[in-house]
Amino acid sequence: MSFDIRAVFPRSICLEMQSSEIYETAPYRILLNGEERLADTRNAVSLFGLSPDTEYSLTVIRGEERTEQRFRTNRESVLLNVRDFGAAGDGVTNDTAALQAAIAACPAEGTVSFPAGTYLSGPLFLKSRIRLYLEKDAVLLGDPERAHYPLLPGMTEGAEGEYNLASWEGNPETSFASLLTGIDVTELDIYGEGTIDGNADCADWWVDPKRKRTAWRPKTIFLCRCEGVRMQGITVRNSPSWTIHPYYSERIALYNAEIWNPSDSPNTDGFDPESCRDVLLLGCRISVGDDCIAIKSGKLYMSTHYHRAAECITVRNCLLERGHGSVTIGSEAAGGVADVEVSQCIFRGTDRGLRIKTRRGRGPYTVYDGIRFHDIRMEDVLMPFTLNMFYFCDPDGHSDYVQNQTALPVDERTPRIGTITAENIRCTGAEACILCAYGLPEQYIGCLRLRNIEAVFRPRAERKPRQAIMMDHFPDLDGVSVYARNVQKLVLDRLSIAGSADEEPQLINVNEYDSQNVVYHT
C-alpha cells in the first residue's frame, strides 16, 4: 500500500496512507526494519520509540500490496531528563522550577524529556529550536491554584508602540499565562505519547466562566507569534478555556494529536488558529465542550490595527466528536478567513458540521472565501451546514443594529461571505436541517455550492425542534431539508434527502438558483 511520510522527528515519524477513503481504510501492517510495529486502519498514524539520527526501513503491507521507503530520523544535540533537574514527577510536588530550568538549559536541537510520571506545574515558557518529548505515561499536570499563574498583559507599551502578549475572544485582553506558553518562538516540537492536562476539572476555571477574575482564563497551549511549531501524538485535555490557541502564528502542524474536554466544560474549543497561516491538522481526534476546530482572526480592534487573515488551513483524516461545531469559522474573524480545506474527516455527534458565523460590525476585512469541505462523513450531526450573518454574540449581539432584518447601508462594518463549497458528503442522523443559510439583506452570501450530498434524517418520533442558527426571531427547525435566505447564488447538484418534513427547498431572496438531481425520499 502506498504511503507518504508527512513528518519526521528525532524519535518518531508520521505517515499517511495514499487512500481516498474517509479517515480509515482496510487493515494494514507496518514493519520497521523488518519487524512489525503497528497494525491499524487509520489513514494517518505515528510510530514512536525511534532513535535520533538513525536510518530506518519502513514497510506497509495490505493484503498482497507491499510498499517500502527509507528515512532518517532528525538529529538531537542532547537529551535532558527533567528528573535530573529536580522534578519529582509524583503529582504532588510542584515541579515548575525544575521543568523551567530544563527548558532554559536546553540548547538548539536538544530535547527536554519527560519520563513516565505526573509533573505538577504552573505555566512554562517555551523557547526556540528545542523539543519537548513526553514519554508514554508522562503527564504534565496544570497547577489548580490560579494564584500560581502569572499574567500576560493584553497590550503594553514598547518603544515602537503597543506590544501584544495575550488575547481573549478576539480582543487584546489580559489573560493568565497558559500551561505551555510560547511567545515569538520558532522551530519547536512538542511530541510523544504522553499527556498535557490543564487540570481544570480540579480547579475553579470553569466556575462562573464569563466573569473576569483578575484576568481571563488561560488556555492549555498558547502560541503567540510563533513559527514552525509541530505537535505530534500528545493528548491534551481538561483545558481551562480554548485548548490549543495559535495566535498570529505560521507553519503550525498537529499530527495524530488527541484533544479531549468534558462535554459540559465552558468555552473549551479544541483547536483555535487565530490570524494564522499555513496550518495543518492531520490524523487528529478532538472531542470537547464547544467547537472542535474554530478558525478565527480577531475582532475589530485587532483587524484594524494588526490585520492578518486566517488562511491556508488544512484539516485532513481527522475524527471530530461532540461539541457545538465540528469545524467553525468565526465569529471573531474580523481579519477574514481564506483558503480552508477540510477533507476525509468524520464528524460525529456534534450539533453542527460546517458552522459559519458572523455579524454586522466586524469590519472591512471580514471576508470568508475559498472554504471547501469534501469527502466527509457526518454521523448524528444535528445540523450539517449552517451559515449565519446575524450571530448574536458580544454584549451588543441582540441590538437593533446587529439583528435588524431590513437592509442597512453597506459600509466598513459590513461582513461578507464569498464562495463556500461542500461536496461528496454523507450525513446520517440529522434533526433540524441539512442546510440553514441566512445572509444579510444588504450583503447576500456570495456563492454556496452543495454537490453530491446524501442526507438521512432521524425518524420523526426521535427528532425535536432545534436552534439551527443563533439569531433573534428565527424559529427552531425540525426536519427542514434546505433553508436559504439572502443568497446571491445557490447550487444544489445531486442531493439525496431522506426523511425530511418537507419536499422541496425553502428559498427566500435567492438571486440565482441552479438545481440538478435533487431527490427527496419519503
Short mmCIF file of C-alpha atoms in Angstrom, two decimals:
data_model
loop_
_atom_site.label_atom_id
_atom_site.label_comp_id
_atom_site.label_asym_id
_atom_site.label_seq_id
_atom_site.Cartn_x
_atom_site.Cartn_y
_atom_site.Cartn_z
CA MET A 1 0.00 0.00 0.00
CA SER A 2 1.44 3.36 -0.97
CA PHE A 3 2.05 5.97 1.70
CA ASP A 4 3.71 9.33 2.28
CA ILE A 5 5.97 10.29 5.16
CA ARG A 6 4.46 13.52 6.43
CA ALA A 7 6.71 14.40 9.37
CA VAL A 8 9.98 13.13 10.85
CA PHE A 9 11.10 13.85 14.42
CA PRO A 10 14.17 12.63 16.33
CA ARG A 11 12.21 9.82 17.99
CA SER A 12 9.10 9.37 15.85
CA ILE A 13 7.53 9.58 12.42
CA CYS A 14 4.07 10.33 10.97
CA LEU A 15 2.88 8.68 7.78
CA GLU A 16 -0.30 8.95 5.72
CA MET A 17 -1.74 6.23 3.51
CA GLN A 18 -2.49 7.16 -0.08
CA SER A 19 -6.18 6.39 0.28
CA SER A 20 -9.29 8.21 -0.90
CA GLU A 21 -11.34 6.64 1.88
CA ILE A 22 -12.58 8.68 4.80
CA TYR A 23 -10.37 8.61 7.93
CA GLU A 24 -9.67 4.87 7.74
CA THR A 25 -9.03 2.17 5.19
CA ALA A 26 -8.70 -1.62 5.04
CA PRO A 27 -6.41 -3.12 7.73
CA TYR A 28 -2.68 -2.89 7.10
CA ARG A 29 0.56 -3.65 8.93
CA ILE A 30 3.66 -1.51 9.38
CA LEU A 31 7.11 -3.05 9.63
CA LEU A 32 10.19 -1.18 10.82
CA ASN A 33 13.47 -2.78 9.80
CA GLY A 34 11.51 -5.95 9.09
CA GLU A 35 9.78 -6.15 12.48
CA GLU A 36 6.05 -5.47 12.83
CA ARG A 37 5.42 -2.30 14.84
CA LEU A 38 1.78 -1.47 14.21
CA ALA A 39 -1.46 -2.89 12.79
CA ASP A 40 -4.09 -0.26 12.09
CA THR A 41 -6.85 1.02 9.81
CA ARG A 42 -6.44 4.81 10.17
CA ASN A 43 -5.21 6.76 7.16
CA ALA A 44 -2.70 8.73 9.24
CA VAL A 45 -0.62 7.14 12.02
CA SER A 46 2.53 7.75 14.02
CA LEU A 47 5.34 5.49 15.21
CA PHE A 48 7.30 6.27 18.39
CA GLY A 49 10.29 4.80 20.17
CA LEU A 50 12.79 5.55 17.40
CA SER A 51 16.39 6.69 17.86
CA PRO A 52 17.70 10.07 16.70
CA ASP A 53 19.79 10.45 13.53
CA THR A 54 19.16 6.84 12.52
CA GLU A 55 18.21 5.37 9.16
CA TYR A 56 15.21 3.02 9.03
CA SER A 57 13.40 0.88 6.50
CA LEU A 58 9.62 1.31 6.67
CA THR A 59 7.25 -1.18 5.02
CA VAL A 60 3.45 -1.04 4.78
CA ILE A 61 1.63 -4.27 3.91
CA ARG A 62 -2.05 -4.60 2.98
CA GLY A 63 -3.09 -7.93 1.56
CA GLU A 64 -0.75 -8.60 -1.33
CA GLU A 65 0.32 -4.96 -1.56
CA ARG A 66 3.71 -4.07 -0.12
CA THR A 67 5.46 -0.67 -0.23
CA GLU A 68 8.81 0.24 1.28
CA GLN A 69 10.56 3.55 1.94
CA ARG A 70 13.71 4.51 3.81
CA PHE A 71 14.06 7.53 6.05
CA ARG A 72 16.40 9.02 8.65
CA THR A 73 15.22 10.49 11.94
CA ASN A 74 16.25 14.02 12.86
CA ARG A 75 19.41 14.79 14.76
CA GLU A 76 19.22 15.52 18.51
CA SER A 77 22.04 17.54 20.10
CA VAL A 78 21.30 16.46 23.70
CA LEU A 79 18.64 14.71 25.76
CA LEU A 80 17.83 16.42 29.07
CA ASN A 81 15.82 14.40 31.58
CA VAL A 82 13.66 16.70 33.71
CA ARG A 83 14.27 14.46 36.74
CA ASP A 84 17.96 15.38 36.56
CA PHE A 85 16.86 18.98 37.18
CA GLY A 86 14.97 18.04 40.35
CA ALA A 87 11.49 17.27 39.00
CA ALA A 88 9.79 14.75 41.30
CA GLY A 89 7.07 13.60 38.90
CA ASP A 90 4.89 12.44 41.79
CA GLY A 91 1.85 14.64 41.02
CA VAL A 92 2.15 16.37 44.42
CA THR A 93 5.45 18.24 44.37
CA ASN A 94 5.36 21.48 42.40
CA ASP A 95 7.86 20.86 39.61
CA THR A 96 7.56 24.24 37.87
CA ALA A 97 11.06 25.49 38.68
CA ALA A 98 12.77 22.25 37.70
CA LEU A 99 10.88 22.00 34.40
CA GLN A 100 11.56 25.63 33.53
CA ALA A 101 15.24 25.13 34.33
CA ALA A 102 15.43 22.18 31.93
CA ILE A 103 13.84 24.25 29.18
CA ALA A 104 16.17 27.19 29.83
CA ALA A 105 19.24 24.94 29.76
CA CYS A 106 18.32 23.10 26.57
CA PRO A 107 20.50 24.02 23.56
CA ALA A 108 19.37 24.22 19.95
CA GLU A 109 18.12 20.90 18.57
CA GLY A 110 18.09 19.48 22.09
CA THR A 111 15.24 17.60 23.73
CA VAL A 112 13.67 18.08 27.15
CA SER A 113 12.40 14.62 28.09
CA PHE A 114 9.55 13.84 30.50
CA PRO A 115 9.78 10.20 31.61
CA ALA A 116 6.70 8.40 32.94
CA GLY A 117 5.24 10.24 35.93
CA THR A 118 2.96 13.16 36.77
CA TYR A 119 4.61 16.57 36.77
CA LEU A 120 2.58 19.21 38.61
CA SER A 121 3.42 22.59 37.17
CA GLY A 122 2.39 26.15 36.70
CA PRO A 123 2.88 27.87 33.32
CA LEU A 124 6.07 27.03 31.44
CA PHE A 125 7.57 29.44 28.92
CA LEU A 126 8.98 27.82 25.82
CA LYS A 127 11.91 28.82 23.61
CA SER A 128 13.05 28.34 20.04
CA ARG A 129 14.70 25.35 18.38
CA ILE A 130 14.10 22.78 21.12
CA ARG A 131 11.83 19.76 21.55
CA LEU A 132 9.63 18.67 24.42
CA TYR A 133 9.25 14.89 24.45
CA LEU A 134 6.58 13.36 26.68
CA GLU A 135 7.13 9.65 27.02
CA LYS A 136 4.25 7.21 27.38
CA ASP A 137 2.55 7.60 30.80
CA ALA A 138 4.11 11.03 31.31
CA VAL A 139 1.57 13.69 32.39
CA LEU A 140 2.24 17.41 32.56
CA LEU A 141 -0.46 18.47 35.04
CA GLY A 142 -1.58 22.07 35.47
CA ASP A 143 -1.40 23.60 38.93
CA PRO A 144 -5.01 24.10 40.17
CA GLU A 145 -4.13 27.32 42.07
CA ARG A 146 -4.81 30.37 39.93
CA ALA A 147 -2.55 32.45 42.21
CA HIS A 148 0.38 30.46 40.77
CA TYR A 149 -0.35 31.66 37.23
CA PRO A 150 1.41 34.84 36.09
CA LEU A 151 -0.48 37.37 33.98
CA LEU A 152 0.10 38.19 30.33
CA PRO A 153 -0.89 41.80 29.59
CA GLY A 154 -3.14 42.09 26.58
CA MET A 155 -1.31 45.20 25.45
CA THR A 156 1.66 47.01 26.90
CA GLU A 157 3.66 49.94 25.59
CA GLY A 158 7.01 49.48 23.88
CA ALA A 159 9.48 51.78 22.20
CA GLU A 160 7.67 51.34 18.89
CA GLY A 161 4.13 51.41 20.21
CA GLU A 162 1.84 48.71 21.50
CA TYR A 163 3.16 45.24 22.30
CA ASN A 164 0.57 42.45 22.28
CA LEU A 165 1.05 39.46 24.58
CA ALA A 166 -2.40 37.96 25.14
CA SER A 167 -5.88 37.63 23.72
CA TRP A 168 -9.35 36.77 24.92
CA GLU A 169 -12.11 36.03 22.42
CA GLY A 170 -10.65 38.26 19.72
CA ASN A 171 -9.53 41.24 21.81
CA PRO A 172 -6.11 42.04 23.36
CA GLU A 173 -7.20 41.36 26.95
CA THR A 174 -5.00 40.45 29.91
CA SER A 175 -5.08 36.70 30.50
CA PHE A 176 -3.41 34.18 32.74
CA ALA A 177 -0.39 32.52 31.17
CA SER A 178 -1.06 29.05 29.77
CA LEU A 179 0.43 25.77 30.96
CA LEU A 180 2.63 25.86 27.85
CA THR A 181 3.22 29.42 26.64
CA GLY A 182 5.25 30.26 23.55
CA ILE A 183 5.96 33.90 22.61
CA ASP A 184 7.93 34.62 19.42
CA VAL A 185 9.16 31.01 19.38
CA THR A 186 10.39 29.33 16.19
CA GLU A 187 11.08 25.70 15.22
CA LEU A 188 9.62 24.00 18.29
CA ASP A 189 8.43 20.39 18.60
CA ILE A 190 6.07 19.09 21.29
CA TYR A 191 5.61 15.38 20.82
CA GLY A 192 5.40 11.92 22.33
CA GLU A 193 2.77 9.57 23.71
CA GLY A 194 2.23 11.50 26.94
CA THR A 195 -0.47 13.87 28.15
CA ILE A 196 -0.75 17.60 28.80
CA ASP A 197 -3.57 18.02 31.32
CA GLY A 198 -4.86 21.51 32.09
CA ASN A 199 -6.41 20.09 35.26
CA ALA A 200 -9.38 22.45 35.02
CA ASP A 201 -11.67 19.75 36.42
CA CYS A 202 -9.81 20.07 39.74
CA ALA A 203 -9.63 23.89 39.73
CA ASP A 204 -12.14 26.76 39.58
CA TRP A 205 -11.53 27.78 35.96
CA TRP A 206 -14.96 26.50 34.87
CA VAL A 207 -16.81 28.23 37.74
CA ASP A 208 -18.60 31.43 36.70
CA PRO A 209 -16.67 31.35 33.42
CA LYS A 210 -18.00 34.57 31.91
CA ARG A 211 -16.67 36.71 34.76
CA LYS A 212 -13.15 38.10 34.62
CA ARG A 213 -11.34 37.39 37.87
CA THR A 214 -8.07 39.34 37.86
CA ALA A 215 -7.53 38.16 34.28
CA TRP A 216 -9.23 35.94 31.74
CA ARG A 217 -8.80 32.18 31.86
CA PRO A 218 -5.66 30.58 30.41
CA LYS A 219 -5.53 28.17 27.52
CA THR A 220 -3.61 24.93 27.86
CA ILE A 221 -1.21 25.71 24.99
CA PHE A 222 -0.85 29.30 23.75
CA LEU A 223 1.45 30.20 20.86
CA CYS A 224 1.85 33.94 20.22
CA ARG A 225 3.64 34.99 17.01
CA CYS A 226 5.28 31.59 16.65
CA GLU A 227 6.61 29.90 13.51
CA GLY A 228 7.32 26.29 12.72
CA VAL A 229 5.67 24.61 15.72
CA ARG A 230 4.84 20.91 15.40
CA MET A 231 2.86 18.75 17.83
CA GLN A 232 2.57 15.00 17.47
CA GLY A 233 0.96 12.16 19.38
CA ILE A 234 0.23 14.06 22.59
CA THR A 235 -3.12 14.08 24.37
CA VAL A 236 -4.27 17.49 25.60
CA ARG A 237 -7.22 17.51 27.99
CA ASN A 238 -9.20 19.35 30.68
CA SER A 239 -8.40 22.82 29.38
CA PRO A 240 -9.42 25.93 31.36
CA SER A 241 -10.70 27.51 28.11
CA TRP A 242 -9.59 27.07 24.48
CA THR A 243 -7.27 24.08 24.42
CA ILE A 244 -4.64 24.88 21.77
CA HIS A 245 -4.58 28.52 20.63
CA PRO A 246 -2.05 29.53 17.98
CA TYR A 247 -2.21 33.32 17.62
CA TYR A 248 -0.67 35.34 14.76
CA SER A 249 1.46 32.30 14.02
CA GLU A 250 2.67 30.46 10.92
CA ARG A 251 3.52 26.89 9.95
CA ILE A 252 1.67 25.17 12.77
CA ALA A 253 1.09 21.41 12.45
CA LEU A 254 -0.66 18.79 14.56
CA TYR A 255 -0.09 15.11 13.76
CA ASN A 256 -2.13 12.39 15.47
CA ALA A 257 -2.82 14.59 18.48
CA GLU A 258 -5.85 13.96 20.68
CA ILE A 259 -7.79 16.75 22.37
CA TRP A 260 -10.41 15.93 24.99
CA ASN A 261 -12.56 18.08 27.29
CA PRO A 262 -15.81 17.22 29.11
CA SER A 263 -18.94 17.85 27.05
CA ASP A 264 -20.25 20.39 29.59
CA SER A 265 -17.00 22.34 30.02
CA PRO A 266 -17.43 26.02 29.04
CA ASN A 267 -15.64 27.56 26.03
CA THR A 268 -13.25 24.64 25.75
CA ASP A 269 -12.76 24.71 21.98
CA GLY A 270 -10.26 22.13 20.80
CA PHE A 271 -8.06 23.98 18.32
CA ASP A 272 -8.42 27.69 17.54
CA PRO A 273 -5.96 29.08 14.99
CA GLU A 274 -6.42 32.85 15.16
CA SER A 275 -4.91 35.02 12.41
CA CYS A 276 -2.66 32.11 11.46
CA ARG A 277 -1.22 30.96 8.13
CA ASP A 278 -0.17 27.54 6.87
CA VAL A 279 -1.86 25.32 9.44
CA LEU A 280 -2.23 21.53 9.18
CA LEU A 281 -4.22 19.09 11.29
CA LEU A 282 -3.61 15.51 10.21
CA GLY A 283 -4.99 12.38 11.84
CA CYS A 284 -6.19 14.18 14.98
CA ARG A 285 -9.11 13.26 17.24
CA ILE A 286 -10.99 16.04 19.03
CA SER A 287 -13.90 15.74 21.48
CA VAL A 288 -14.73 18.86 23.50
CA GLY A 289 -17.36 21.04 25.18
CA ASP A 290 -17.54 23.70 22.46
CA ASP A 291 -16.29 23.82 18.85
CA CYS A 292 -13.81 21.11 17.88
CA ILE A 293 -11.97 23.46 15.50
CA ALA A 294 -12.71 27.19 15.37
CA ILE A 295 -10.91 29.31 12.78
CA LYS A 296 -10.69 32.96 13.84
CA SER A 297 -8.96 36.25 13.06
CA GLY A 298 -9.86 38.60 15.91
CA LYS A 299 -12.38 41.37 16.42
CA LEU A 300 -12.47 44.91 15.07
CA TYR A 301 -9.58 46.43 17.06
CA MET A 302 -7.06 43.76 16.08
CA SER A 303 -8.15 43.62 12.44
CA THR A 304 -7.94 47.41 12.17
CA HIS A 305 -4.53 47.86 13.79
CA TYR A 306 -2.86 44.45 13.27
CA HIS A 307 -4.70 42.98 10.32
CA ARG A 308 -3.94 39.40 9.42
CA ALA A 309 -6.35 36.90 7.90
CA ALA A 310 -6.54 33.24 8.85
CA GLU A 311 -5.54 31.45 5.66
CA CYS A 312 -4.14 28.28 4.13
CA ILE A 313 -5.61 25.92 6.71
CA THR A 314 -5.89 22.18 6.04
CA VAL A 315 -7.75 19.59 8.11
CA ARG A 316 -7.49 16.01 6.84
CA ASN A 317 -8.19 12.49 8.10
CA CYS A 318 -9.44 13.72 11.47
CA LEU A 319 -12.21 12.49 13.80
CA LEU A 320 -14.21 15.35 15.33
CA GLU A 321 -16.72 14.40 18.03
CA ARG A 322 -19.29 16.05 20.27
CA GLY A 323 -19.14 19.80 20.75
CA HIS A 324 -21.13 22.64 19.20
CA GLY A 325 -19.47 22.56 15.79
CA SER A 326 -17.07 20.22 14.05
CA VAL A 327 -15.36 23.00 12.09
CA THR A 328 -16.44 26.57 12.77
CA ILE A 329 -15.43 29.76 11.03
CA GLY A 330 -15.92 32.91 13.09
CA SER A 331 -17.45 34.73 14.62
CA GLU A 332 -14.33 36.53 15.88
CA ALA A 333 -12.88 36.65 12.37
CA ALA A 334 -12.69 40.36 11.56
CA GLY A 335 -9.41 39.80 9.73
CA GLY A 336 -11.04 37.42 7.28
CA VAL A 337 -10.68 33.70 6.53
CA ALA A 338 -9.48 32.27 3.21
CA ASP A 339 -8.31 29.01 1.66
CA VAL A 340 -9.62 26.44 4.10
CA GLU A 341 -9.82 22.79 3.05
CA VAL A 342 -11.38 20.07 5.21
CA SER A 343 -11.39 16.53 3.79
CA GLN A 344 -11.56 12.81 4.60
CA CYS A 345 -12.89 13.52 8.08
CA ILE A 346 -15.58 12.01 10.27
CA PHE A 347 -17.84 14.42 12.15
CA ARG A 348 -19.64 12.53 14.91
CA GLY A 349 -22.27 13.71 17.39
CA THR A 350 -21.66 17.45 17.05
CA ASP A 351 -24.52 19.95 16.92
CA ARG A 352 -23.30 21.36 13.59
CA GLY A 353 -20.85 20.16 10.97
CA LEU A 354 -19.68 23.18 8.97
CA ARG A 355 -20.63 26.23 11.05
CA ILE A 356 -20.04 29.70 9.63
CA LYS A 357 -20.98 32.70 11.75
CA THR A 358 -20.51 36.45 11.57
CA ARG A 359 -22.44 39.66 12.26
CA ARG A 360 -22.61 43.35 11.45
CA GLY A 361 -19.86 45.44 13.00
CA ARG A 362 -16.94 43.09 12.37
CA GLY A 363 -15.17 45.47 9.98
CA PRO A 364 -13.97 45.84 6.37
CA TYR A 365 -11.62 42.82 6.35
CA THR A 366 -14.32 40.36 7.44
CA VAL A 367 -14.40 38.27 4.28
CA TYR A 368 -14.80 34.49 4.31
CA ASP A 369 -13.85 33.00 0.96
CA GLY A 370 -12.41 29.85 -0.58
CA ILE A 371 -13.89 27.48 2.01
CA ARG A 372 -14.05 23.87 0.75
CA PHE A 373 -15.34 20.78 2.55
CA HIS A 374 -15.25 17.46 0.71
CA ASP A 375 -15.22 13.70 1.26
CA ILE A 376 -16.68 13.82 4.76
CA ARG A 377 -18.95 11.52 6.72
CA MET A 378 -21.26 13.10 9.29
CA GLU A 379 -22.82 10.79 11.87
CA ASP A 380 -25.57 12.13 14.16
CA VAL A 381 -24.70 15.71 13.34
CA LEU A 382 -27.95 17.55 14.03
CA MET A 383 -27.43 20.41 11.56
CA PRO A 384 -24.75 19.56 8.97
CA PHE A 385 -24.38 23.00 7.31
CA THR A 386 -25.20 26.37 8.90
CA LEU A 387 -24.28 29.89 7.76
CA ASN A 388 -25.41 32.80 9.91
CA MET A 389 -24.72 36.50 9.38
CA PHE A 390 -26.86 37.56 12.37
CA TYR A 391 -24.89 35.76 15.07
CA PHE A 392 -25.88 37.28 18.41
CA CYS A 393 -22.53 37.20 20.22
CA ASP A 394 -20.98 40.02 22.30
CA PRO A 395 -22.79 42.49 24.62
CA ASP A 396 -24.46 44.22 21.66
CA GLY A 397 -25.40 40.98 19.91
CA HIS A 398 -29.13 41.47 20.45
CA SER A 399 -29.07 45.16 19.50
CA ASP A 400 -31.20 46.53 16.67
CA TYR A 401 -28.07 47.20 14.62
CA VAL A 402 -26.98 43.56 14.70
CA GLN A 403 -30.42 41.93 14.44
CA ASN A 404 -32.36 44.35 12.21
CA GLN A 405 -33.65 42.34 9.25
CA THR A 406 -34.12 45.26 6.92
CA ALA A 407 -31.30 46.24 4.59
CA LEU A 408 -28.87 48.68 6.19
CA PRO A 409 -26.27 50.68 4.27
CA VAL A 410 -23.20 48.66 3.32
CA ASP A 411 -20.22 50.30 4.98
CA GLU A 412 -16.85 49.47 6.52
CA ARG A 413 -18.55 47.44 9.27
CA THR A 414 -20.38 45.04 6.94
CA PRO A 415 -19.04 41.45 6.75
CA ARG A 416 -19.01 39.38 3.58
CA ILE A 417 -19.19 35.65 2.81
CA GLY A 418 -17.79 34.67 -0.60
CA THR A 419 -17.66 31.11 -2.01
CA ILE A 420 -18.39 28.07 0.14
CA THR A 421 -18.28 24.57 -1.36
CA ALA A 422 -19.33 21.23 0.15
CA GLU A 423 -19.18 18.04 -1.89
CA ASN A 424 -19.07 14.26 -1.57
CA ILE A 425 -20.59 14.23 1.90
CA ARG A 426 -22.86 11.69 3.58
CA CYS A 427 -24.96 12.80 6.57
CA THR A 428 -26.94 10.40 8.77
CA GLY A 429 -28.96 11.18 11.88
CA ALA A 430 -29.77 14.82 11.07
CA GLU A 431 -32.53 16.54 13.05
CA ALA A 432 -33.11 20.26 12.49
CA CYS A 433 -31.96 20.73 8.89
CA ILE A 434 -29.37 19.82 6.31
CA LEU A 435 -28.63 23.40 5.31
CA CYS A 436 -29.63 26.64 7.00
CA ALA A 437 -28.07 29.72 5.38
CA TYR A 438 -29.13 33.26 6.31
CA GLY A 439 -27.29 36.19 4.75
CA LEU A 440 -27.69 39.90 5.43
CA PRO A 441 -30.33 41.69 3.36
CA GLU A 442 -27.72 44.28 2.36
CA GLN A 443 -24.92 41.74 1.82
CA TYR A 444 -26.05 38.38 0.48
CA ILE A 445 -23.99 35.23 0.92
CA GLY A 446 -21.99 35.10 -2.31
CA CYS A 447 -21.97 31.56 -3.70
CA LEU A 448 -22.96 28.41 -1.87
CA ARG A 449 -22.42 25.07 -3.64
CA LEU A 450 -23.57 21.67 -2.37
CA ARG A 451 -22.67 18.77 -4.64
CA ASN A 452 -23.14 15.02 -4.23
CA ILE A 453 -24.70 15.17 -0.77
CA GLU A 454 -26.58 12.23 0.72
CA ALA A 455 -28.58 13.11 3.84
CA VAL A 456 -30.81 10.99 6.07
CA PHE A 457 -32.90 12.42 8.90
CA ARG A 458 -33.69 10.66 12.13
CA PRO A 459 -37.24 9.29 12.31
CA ARG A 460 -39.78 11.99 13.17
CA ALA A 461 -40.53 10.44 16.59
CA GLU A 462 -36.82 10.75 17.52
CA ARG A 463 -36.44 14.40 16.49
CA LYS A 464 -37.25 17.63 18.23
CA PRO A 465 -37.06 21.26 17.07
CA ARG A 466 -33.56 22.73 17.35
CA GLN A 467 -31.98 26.17 17.20
CA ALA A 468 -30.16 25.91 13.89
CA ILE A 469 -28.65 29.40 13.93
CA MET A 470 -28.19 31.78 16.83
CA MET A 471 -30.11 34.87 15.76
CA ASP A 472 -33.14 36.68 17.18
CA HIS A 473 -36.66 35.89 15.96
CA PHE A 474 -35.67 32.81 13.99
CA PRO A 475 -37.77 29.73 14.73
CA ASP A 476 -36.37 26.37 15.73
CA LEU A 477 -36.26 23.90 12.87
CA ASP A 478 -37.34 20.26 12.69
CA GLY A 479 -36.71 18.15 9.62
CA VAL A 480 -36.11 21.05 7.23
CA SER A 481 -34.06 19.98 4.23
CA VAL A 482 -32.75 23.28 2.83
CA TYR A 483 -33.46 26.79 4.09
CA ALA A 484 -31.63 29.60 2.29
CA ARG A 485 -32.31 33.32 2.58
CA ASN A 486 -30.40 36.30 1.23
CA VAL A 487 -28.07 34.27 -1.00
CA GLN A 488 -26.68 35.52 -4.32
CA LYS A 489 -26.11 32.08 -5.85
CA LEU A 490 -27.14 28.64 -4.59
CA VAL A 491 -26.09 25.46 -6.39
CA LEU A 492 -27.67 22.14 -5.39
CA ASP A 493 -26.28 19.33 -7.52
CA ARG A 494 -27.03 15.66 -6.80
CA LEU A 495 -28.71 15.91 -3.42
CA SER A 496 -30.44 12.87 -1.97
CA ILE A 497 -32.59 13.68 1.08
CA ALA A 498 -34.50 11.07 3.09
CA GLY A 499 -36.91 11.56 5.98
CA SER A 500 -37.33 15.34 5.87
CA ALA A 501 -40.53 17.08 6.90
CA ASP A 502 -40.64 18.98 3.60
CA GLU A 503 -40.38 18.02 -0.06
CA GLU A 504 -38.53 20.97 -1.56
CA PRO A 505 -36.01 23.64 -0.54
CA GLN A 506 -37.27 26.79 1.19
CA LEU A 507 -35.69 29.69 -0.69
CA ILE A 508 -36.18 33.39 0.07
CA ASN A 509 -34.24 36.10 -1.74
CA VAL A 510 -32.01 33.69 -3.64
CA ASN A 511 -30.99 35.52 -6.81
CA GLU A 512 -29.54 32.57 -8.75
CA TYR A 513 -30.66 29.00 -8.12
CA ASP A 514 -29.07 26.11 -10.01
CA SER A 515 -30.69 22.79 -9.16
CA GLN A 516 -29.84 19.41 -10.66
CA ASN A 517 -30.90 15.96 -9.46
CA VAL A 518 -32.31 16.99 -6.09
CA VAL A 519 -34.28 13.94 -4.92
CA TYR A 520 -36.48 13.58 -1.86
CA HIS A 521 -37.20 10.12 -0.42
CA THR A 522 -40.16 9.55 1.88
#
